[in-house]
Short mmCIF file of C-alpha atoms in Angstrom, two decimals:
data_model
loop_
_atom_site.label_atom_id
_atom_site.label_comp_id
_atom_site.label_asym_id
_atom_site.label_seq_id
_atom_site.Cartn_x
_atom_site.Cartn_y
_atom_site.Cartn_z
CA UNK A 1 -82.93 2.19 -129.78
CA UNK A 2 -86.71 3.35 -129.25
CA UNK A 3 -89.49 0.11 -128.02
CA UNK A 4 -91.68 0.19 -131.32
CA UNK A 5 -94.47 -2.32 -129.62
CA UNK A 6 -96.97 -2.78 -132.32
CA UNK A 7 -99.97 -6.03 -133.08
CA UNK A 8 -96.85 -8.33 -134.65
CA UNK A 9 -95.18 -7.61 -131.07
CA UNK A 10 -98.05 -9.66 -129.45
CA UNK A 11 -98.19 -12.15 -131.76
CA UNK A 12 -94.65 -12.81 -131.80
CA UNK A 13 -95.17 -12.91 -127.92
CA UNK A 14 -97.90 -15.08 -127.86
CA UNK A 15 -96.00 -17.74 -129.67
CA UNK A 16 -93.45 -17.74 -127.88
CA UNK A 17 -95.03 -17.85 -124.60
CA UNK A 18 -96.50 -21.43 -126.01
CA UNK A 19 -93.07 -22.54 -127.28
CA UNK A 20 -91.46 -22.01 -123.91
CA UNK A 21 -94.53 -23.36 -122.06
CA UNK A 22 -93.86 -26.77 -123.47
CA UNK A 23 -90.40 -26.87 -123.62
CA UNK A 24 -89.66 -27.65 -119.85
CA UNK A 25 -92.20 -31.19 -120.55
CA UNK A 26 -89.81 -32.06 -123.18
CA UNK A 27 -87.12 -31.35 -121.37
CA UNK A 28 -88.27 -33.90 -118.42
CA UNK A 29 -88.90 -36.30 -121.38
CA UNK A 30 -85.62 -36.37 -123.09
CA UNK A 31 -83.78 -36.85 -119.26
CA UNK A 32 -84.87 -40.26 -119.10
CA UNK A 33 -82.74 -41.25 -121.89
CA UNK A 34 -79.58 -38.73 -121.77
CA UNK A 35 -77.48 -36.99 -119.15
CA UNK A 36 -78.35 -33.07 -118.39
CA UNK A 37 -75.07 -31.71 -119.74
CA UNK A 38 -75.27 -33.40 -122.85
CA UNK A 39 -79.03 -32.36 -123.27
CA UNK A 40 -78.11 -29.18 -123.18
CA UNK A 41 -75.25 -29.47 -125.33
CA UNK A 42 -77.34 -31.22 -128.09
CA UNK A 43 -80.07 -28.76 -128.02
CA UNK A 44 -77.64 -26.15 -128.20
CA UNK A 45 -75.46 -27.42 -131.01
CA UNK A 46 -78.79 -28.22 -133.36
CA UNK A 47 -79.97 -25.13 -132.70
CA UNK A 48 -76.67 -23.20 -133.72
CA UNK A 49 -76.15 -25.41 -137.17
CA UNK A 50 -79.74 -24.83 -138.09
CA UNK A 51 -79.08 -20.55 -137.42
CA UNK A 52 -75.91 -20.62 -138.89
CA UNK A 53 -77.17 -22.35 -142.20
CA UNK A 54 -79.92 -19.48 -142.50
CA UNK A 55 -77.45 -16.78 -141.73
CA UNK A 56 -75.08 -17.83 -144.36
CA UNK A 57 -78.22 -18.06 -147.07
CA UNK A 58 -79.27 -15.03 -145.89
CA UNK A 59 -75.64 -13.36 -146.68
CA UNK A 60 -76.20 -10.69 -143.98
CA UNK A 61 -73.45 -8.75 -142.46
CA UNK A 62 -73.69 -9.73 -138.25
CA UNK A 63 -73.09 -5.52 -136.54
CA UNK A 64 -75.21 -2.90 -139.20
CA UNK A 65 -73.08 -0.35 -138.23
CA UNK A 66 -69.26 0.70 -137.37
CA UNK A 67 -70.02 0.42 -134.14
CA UNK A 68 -69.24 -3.57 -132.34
CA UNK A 69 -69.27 -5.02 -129.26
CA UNK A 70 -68.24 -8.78 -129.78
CA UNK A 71 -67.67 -9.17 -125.58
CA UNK A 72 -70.98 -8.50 -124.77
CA UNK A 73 -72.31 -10.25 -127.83
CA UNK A 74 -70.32 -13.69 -126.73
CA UNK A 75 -70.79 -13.33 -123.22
CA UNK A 76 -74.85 -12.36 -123.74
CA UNK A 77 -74.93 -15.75 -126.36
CA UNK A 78 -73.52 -17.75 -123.03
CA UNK A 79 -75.99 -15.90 -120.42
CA UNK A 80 -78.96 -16.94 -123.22
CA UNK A 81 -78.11 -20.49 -123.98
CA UNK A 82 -75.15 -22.70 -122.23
CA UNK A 83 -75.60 -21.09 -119.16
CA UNK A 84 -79.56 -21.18 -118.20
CA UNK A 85 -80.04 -24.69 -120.36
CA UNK A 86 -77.60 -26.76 -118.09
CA UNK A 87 -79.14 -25.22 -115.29
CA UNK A 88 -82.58 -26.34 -116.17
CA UNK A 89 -81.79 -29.99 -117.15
CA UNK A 90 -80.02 -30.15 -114.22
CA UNK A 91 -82.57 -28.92 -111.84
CA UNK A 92 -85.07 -30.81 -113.94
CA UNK A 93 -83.61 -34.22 -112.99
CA UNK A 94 -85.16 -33.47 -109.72
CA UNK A 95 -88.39 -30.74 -109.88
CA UNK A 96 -91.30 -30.84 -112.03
CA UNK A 97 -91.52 -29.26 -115.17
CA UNK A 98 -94.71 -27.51 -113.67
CA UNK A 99 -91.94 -25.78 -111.31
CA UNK A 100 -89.11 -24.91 -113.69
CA UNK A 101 -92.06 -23.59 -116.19
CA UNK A 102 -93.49 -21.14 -112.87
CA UNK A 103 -89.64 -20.41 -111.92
CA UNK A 104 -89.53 -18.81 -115.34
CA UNK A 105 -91.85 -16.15 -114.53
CA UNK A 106 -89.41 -14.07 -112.06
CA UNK A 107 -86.99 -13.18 -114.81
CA UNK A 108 -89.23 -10.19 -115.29
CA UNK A 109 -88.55 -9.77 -111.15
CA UNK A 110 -85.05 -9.58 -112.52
CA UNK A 111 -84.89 -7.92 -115.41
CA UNK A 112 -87.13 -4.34 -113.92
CA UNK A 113 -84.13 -3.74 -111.49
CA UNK A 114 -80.99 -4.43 -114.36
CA UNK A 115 -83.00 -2.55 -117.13
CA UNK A 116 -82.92 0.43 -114.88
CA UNK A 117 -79.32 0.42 -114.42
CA UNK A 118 -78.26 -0.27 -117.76
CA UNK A 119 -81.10 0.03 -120.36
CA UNK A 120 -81.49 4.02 -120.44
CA UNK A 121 -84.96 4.15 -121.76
CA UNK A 122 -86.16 2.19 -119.34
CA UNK A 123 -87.83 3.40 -115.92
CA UNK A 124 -88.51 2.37 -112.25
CA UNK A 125 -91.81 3.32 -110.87
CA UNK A 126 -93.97 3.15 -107.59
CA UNK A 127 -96.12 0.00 -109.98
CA UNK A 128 -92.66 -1.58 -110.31
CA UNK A 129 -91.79 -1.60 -107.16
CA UNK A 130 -94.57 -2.85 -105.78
CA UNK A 131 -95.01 -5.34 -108.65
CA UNK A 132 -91.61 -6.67 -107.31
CA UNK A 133 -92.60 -6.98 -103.93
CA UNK A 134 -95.28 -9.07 -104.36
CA UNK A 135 -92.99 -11.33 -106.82
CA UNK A 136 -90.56 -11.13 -104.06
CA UNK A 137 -92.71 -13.48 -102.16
CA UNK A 138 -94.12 -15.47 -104.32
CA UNK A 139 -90.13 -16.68 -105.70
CA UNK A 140 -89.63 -17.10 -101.94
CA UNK A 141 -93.14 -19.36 -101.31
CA UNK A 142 -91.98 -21.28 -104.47
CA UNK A 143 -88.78 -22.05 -102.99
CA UNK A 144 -90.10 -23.00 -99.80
CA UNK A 145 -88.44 -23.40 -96.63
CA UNK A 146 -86.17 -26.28 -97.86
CA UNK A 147 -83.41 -24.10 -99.46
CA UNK A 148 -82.46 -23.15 -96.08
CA UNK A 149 -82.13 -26.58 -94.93
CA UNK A 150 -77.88 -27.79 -94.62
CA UNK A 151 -78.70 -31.46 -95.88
CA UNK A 152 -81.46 -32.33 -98.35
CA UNK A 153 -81.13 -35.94 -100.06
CA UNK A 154 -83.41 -35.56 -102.71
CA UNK A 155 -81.29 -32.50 -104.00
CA UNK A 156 -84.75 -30.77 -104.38
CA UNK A 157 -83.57 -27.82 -103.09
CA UNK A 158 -80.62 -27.69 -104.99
CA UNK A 159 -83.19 -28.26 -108.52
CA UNK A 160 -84.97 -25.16 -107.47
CA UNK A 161 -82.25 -23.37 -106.80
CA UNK A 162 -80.70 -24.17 -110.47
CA UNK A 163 -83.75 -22.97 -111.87
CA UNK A 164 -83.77 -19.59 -110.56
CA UNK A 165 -80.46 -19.62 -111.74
CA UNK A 166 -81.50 -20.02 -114.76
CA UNK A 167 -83.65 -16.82 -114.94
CA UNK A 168 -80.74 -14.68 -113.84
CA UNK A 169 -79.00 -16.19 -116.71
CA UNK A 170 -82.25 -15.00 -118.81
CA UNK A 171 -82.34 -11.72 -116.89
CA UNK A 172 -79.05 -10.75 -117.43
CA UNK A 173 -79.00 -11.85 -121.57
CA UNK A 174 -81.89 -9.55 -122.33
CA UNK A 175 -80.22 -6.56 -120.59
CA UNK A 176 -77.36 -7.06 -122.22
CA UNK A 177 -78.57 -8.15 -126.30
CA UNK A 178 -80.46 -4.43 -125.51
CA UNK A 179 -77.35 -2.56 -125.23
CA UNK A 180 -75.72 -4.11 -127.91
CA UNK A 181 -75.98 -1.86 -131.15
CA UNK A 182 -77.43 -1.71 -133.81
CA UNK A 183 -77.02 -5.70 -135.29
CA UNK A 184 -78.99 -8.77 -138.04
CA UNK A 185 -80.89 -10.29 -135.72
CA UNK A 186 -80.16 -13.90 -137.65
CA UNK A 187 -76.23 -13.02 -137.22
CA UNK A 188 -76.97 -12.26 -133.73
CA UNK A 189 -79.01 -15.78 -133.64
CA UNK A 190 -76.30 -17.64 -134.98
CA UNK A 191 -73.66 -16.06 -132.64
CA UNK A 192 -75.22 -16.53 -129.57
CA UNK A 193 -75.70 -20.19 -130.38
CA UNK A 194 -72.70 -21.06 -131.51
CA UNK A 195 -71.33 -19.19 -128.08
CA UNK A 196 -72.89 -21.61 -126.19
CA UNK A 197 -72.24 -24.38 -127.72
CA UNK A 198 -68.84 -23.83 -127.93
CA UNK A 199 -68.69 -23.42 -123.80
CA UNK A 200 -70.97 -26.31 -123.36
CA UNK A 201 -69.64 -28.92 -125.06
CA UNK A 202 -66.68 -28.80 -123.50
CA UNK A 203 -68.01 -28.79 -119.91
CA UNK A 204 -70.42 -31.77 -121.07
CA UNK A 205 -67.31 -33.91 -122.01
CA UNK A 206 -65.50 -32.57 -118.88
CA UNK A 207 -67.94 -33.33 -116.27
CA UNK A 208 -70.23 -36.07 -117.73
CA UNK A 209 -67.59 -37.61 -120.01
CA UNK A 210 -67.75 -38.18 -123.78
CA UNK A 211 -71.59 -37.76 -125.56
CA UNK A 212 -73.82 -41.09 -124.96
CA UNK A 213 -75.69 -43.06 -127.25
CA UNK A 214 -79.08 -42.20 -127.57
CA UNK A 215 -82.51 -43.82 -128.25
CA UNK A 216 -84.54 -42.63 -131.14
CA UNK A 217 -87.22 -41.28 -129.20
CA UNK A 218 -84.63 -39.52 -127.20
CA UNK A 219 -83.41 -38.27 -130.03
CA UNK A 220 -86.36 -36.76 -131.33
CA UNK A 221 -87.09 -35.13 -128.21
CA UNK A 222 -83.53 -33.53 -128.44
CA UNK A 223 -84.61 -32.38 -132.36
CA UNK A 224 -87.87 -30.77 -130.97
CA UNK A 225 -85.87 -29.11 -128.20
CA UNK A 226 -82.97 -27.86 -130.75
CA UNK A 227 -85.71 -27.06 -133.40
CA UNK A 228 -88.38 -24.98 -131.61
CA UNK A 229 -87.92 -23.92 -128.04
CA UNK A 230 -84.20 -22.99 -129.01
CA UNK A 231 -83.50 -22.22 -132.72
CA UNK A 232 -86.68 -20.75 -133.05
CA UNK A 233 -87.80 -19.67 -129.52
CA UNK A 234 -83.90 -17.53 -130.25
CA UNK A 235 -85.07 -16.28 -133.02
CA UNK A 236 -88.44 -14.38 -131.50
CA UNK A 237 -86.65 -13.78 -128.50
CA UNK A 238 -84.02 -11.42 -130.13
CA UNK A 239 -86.85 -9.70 -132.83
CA UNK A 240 -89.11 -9.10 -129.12
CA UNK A 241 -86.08 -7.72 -127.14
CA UNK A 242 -84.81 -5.19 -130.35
CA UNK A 243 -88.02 -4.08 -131.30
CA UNK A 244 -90.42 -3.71 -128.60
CA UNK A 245 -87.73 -3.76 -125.61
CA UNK A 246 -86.36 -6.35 -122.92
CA UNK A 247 -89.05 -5.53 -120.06
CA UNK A 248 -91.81 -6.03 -122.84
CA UNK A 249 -90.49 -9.35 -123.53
CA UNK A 250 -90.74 -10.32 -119.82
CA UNK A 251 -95.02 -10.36 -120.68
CA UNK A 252 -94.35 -14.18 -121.99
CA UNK A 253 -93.85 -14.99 -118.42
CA UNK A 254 -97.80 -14.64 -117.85
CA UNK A 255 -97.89 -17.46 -120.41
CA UNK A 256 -95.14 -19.26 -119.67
CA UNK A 257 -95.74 -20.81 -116.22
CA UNK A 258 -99.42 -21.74 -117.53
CA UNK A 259 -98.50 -23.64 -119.87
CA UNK A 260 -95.94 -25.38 -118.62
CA UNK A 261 -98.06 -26.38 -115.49
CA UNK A 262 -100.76 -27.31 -118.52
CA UNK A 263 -98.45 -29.67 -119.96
CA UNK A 264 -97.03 -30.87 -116.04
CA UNK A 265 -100.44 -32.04 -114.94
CA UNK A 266 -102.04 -33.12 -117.97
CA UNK A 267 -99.82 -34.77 -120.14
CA UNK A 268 -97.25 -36.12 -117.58
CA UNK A 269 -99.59 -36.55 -114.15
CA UNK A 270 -97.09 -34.96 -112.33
CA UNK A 271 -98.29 -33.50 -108.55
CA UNK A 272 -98.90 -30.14 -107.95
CA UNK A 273 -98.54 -28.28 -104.53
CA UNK A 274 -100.63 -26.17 -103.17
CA UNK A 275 -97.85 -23.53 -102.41
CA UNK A 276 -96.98 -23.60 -105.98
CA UNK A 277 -100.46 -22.34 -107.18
CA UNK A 278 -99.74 -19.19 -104.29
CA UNK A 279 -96.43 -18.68 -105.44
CA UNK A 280 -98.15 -18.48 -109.28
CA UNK A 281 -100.62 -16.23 -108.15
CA UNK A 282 -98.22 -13.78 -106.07
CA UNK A 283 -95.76 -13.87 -109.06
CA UNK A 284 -98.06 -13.13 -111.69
CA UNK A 285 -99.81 -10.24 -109.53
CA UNK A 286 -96.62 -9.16 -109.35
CA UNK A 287 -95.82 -9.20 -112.93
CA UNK A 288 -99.34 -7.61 -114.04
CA UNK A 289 -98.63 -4.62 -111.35
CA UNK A 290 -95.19 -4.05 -112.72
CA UNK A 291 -96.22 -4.59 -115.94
CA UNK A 292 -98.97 -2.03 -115.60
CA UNK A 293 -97.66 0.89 -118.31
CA UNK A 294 -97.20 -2.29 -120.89
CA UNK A 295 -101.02 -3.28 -120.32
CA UNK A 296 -102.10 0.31 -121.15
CA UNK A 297 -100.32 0.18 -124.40
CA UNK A 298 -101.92 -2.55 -125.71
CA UNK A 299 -105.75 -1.21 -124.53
CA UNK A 300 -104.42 1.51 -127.03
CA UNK A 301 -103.25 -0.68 -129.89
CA UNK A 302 -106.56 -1.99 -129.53
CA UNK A 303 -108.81 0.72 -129.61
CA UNK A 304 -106.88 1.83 -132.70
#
């Protein structure tokens, strides 16, 4: 399938750059009133009941052609939902939402190296390469020196660590929804989330225990999350990654980490390190270097 990145392409970014800029402040919202696991698991579970309902309306047929790969469909819906969400209300219980939201902005570090080896039209150049290298250091600066450390009581290092774990999880989804062919993207939606739910839900009951009561303001955060940054946020996310291509989607990482240290500072007065604004700065010079041929297109759309 050919990257067809027109005006709607940057639009559709754009808004989803500001959904997933907030979502990491909700996230460190709805934690004060309900376990990680079963955050994730409610976010999850809206999401997929909302998708499903619209796929059913929509009476669409899920794979467009003969061809069907339901493996990498099920284990892509894991990679894109169950897996990265625990990961982040996990390592949310003990980072800022200011760091999760910057951590986001290496799955593009991630996503140059597996698009080469599995997404055919895509290509490694001397801009990507060096684009990496400087977001090399910057993941490393964000990390800091603690990861390293045998014993760390605060678990901080273990947080950060979850939440690059998380964009591996993202990485390795938007490889893999490329390859699959060709498919409704509402199906695909609807799949994906009810993937995830179906593995998290389970390990929420196994490892936290059955689903707690919740507050109503908790609650509503958990409607927001399952609403907009997931069933929605899916939504764009598939449309961006079949149309105009996984390492084009990776742009909403320049917004991404902007917003969500936005959000951090000024809505929740959380602190901000200095070595987080260097690891921001390396990261993103990193990303607009790699990202250099993707620039270029739009100076064309632009000028047309």
């Amino acid at each position: 399938m050919e990257n067809n990145i027109t005006k709607q392409s940057w639009l559709l970014l754009t808004v989803l750059g500001l959904i997933w800029g907030s979502t990491f402040m909700i996230i460190e919202l709805a934690l004060d009133g309900i376990t990680p696991f079963w955050l994730a698991a409610a976010r999850i579970s809206i999401a997929a009941v909302i998708t499903n309902i619209i796929w059913l309306f929509s009476s669409r047929q899920l794979f467009l052609t003969q061809a069907k790969d339901w493996p990498t469909l099920i284990f892509s819906g894991v990679f894109a939902t169950a897996a990265p969400f625990i990961a982040l209300s996990w390592g949310q219980q003990y980072v800022t939402s200011a760091f999760a939201g910057i951590s986001m902005a290496s799955v593009a570090l991630l996503i140059l190296p597996l698009s080469y080896f599995f997404v055919v039209s895509e290509k490694i150049t001397t801009f990507t390469i060096l684009g990496m290298f400087f977001g090399f250091f910057g993941v490393v600066i964000l990390l800091g020196p603690e990861v390293f450390l045998t014993s760390n009581e605060t678990k901080e290092a273990y947080g950060r660590l979850a939440c690059l774990f998380a964009t591996f999880c993202y990485a390795t989804s938007a490889v893999l929804t490329k390859r699959l062919p060709a498919i409704d993207p509402i199906g695909l939606a609807a799949v994906s989330l009810t993937s995830g739910a179906m593995f998290v839900i389970p390990s929420a009951w196994l490892i936290e225990g059955g689903p707690p009561s919740v507050s109503e303001q908790t609650l509503t955060y958990l409607l927001i999350l399952g609403l907009f940054p997931t069933a929605a946020a899916t939504f764009l996310r598939i449309i961006i990654i079949r149309t105009a291509g996984p390492i084009f989607m990776t742009l909403t990482n320049f917004q991404v980490p902007l917003w969500s240290v936005f959000f951090s500072i000024i809505l929740l007065n959380e602190p901000f390190k200095i070595s987080m604004i260097i690891a921001l700065a390396l990261i993103l010079i990193g990303l607009a270097i790699s990202q250099t041929s993707e620039i270029k297109k739009v100076i064309k759309i632009n000028s047309l």
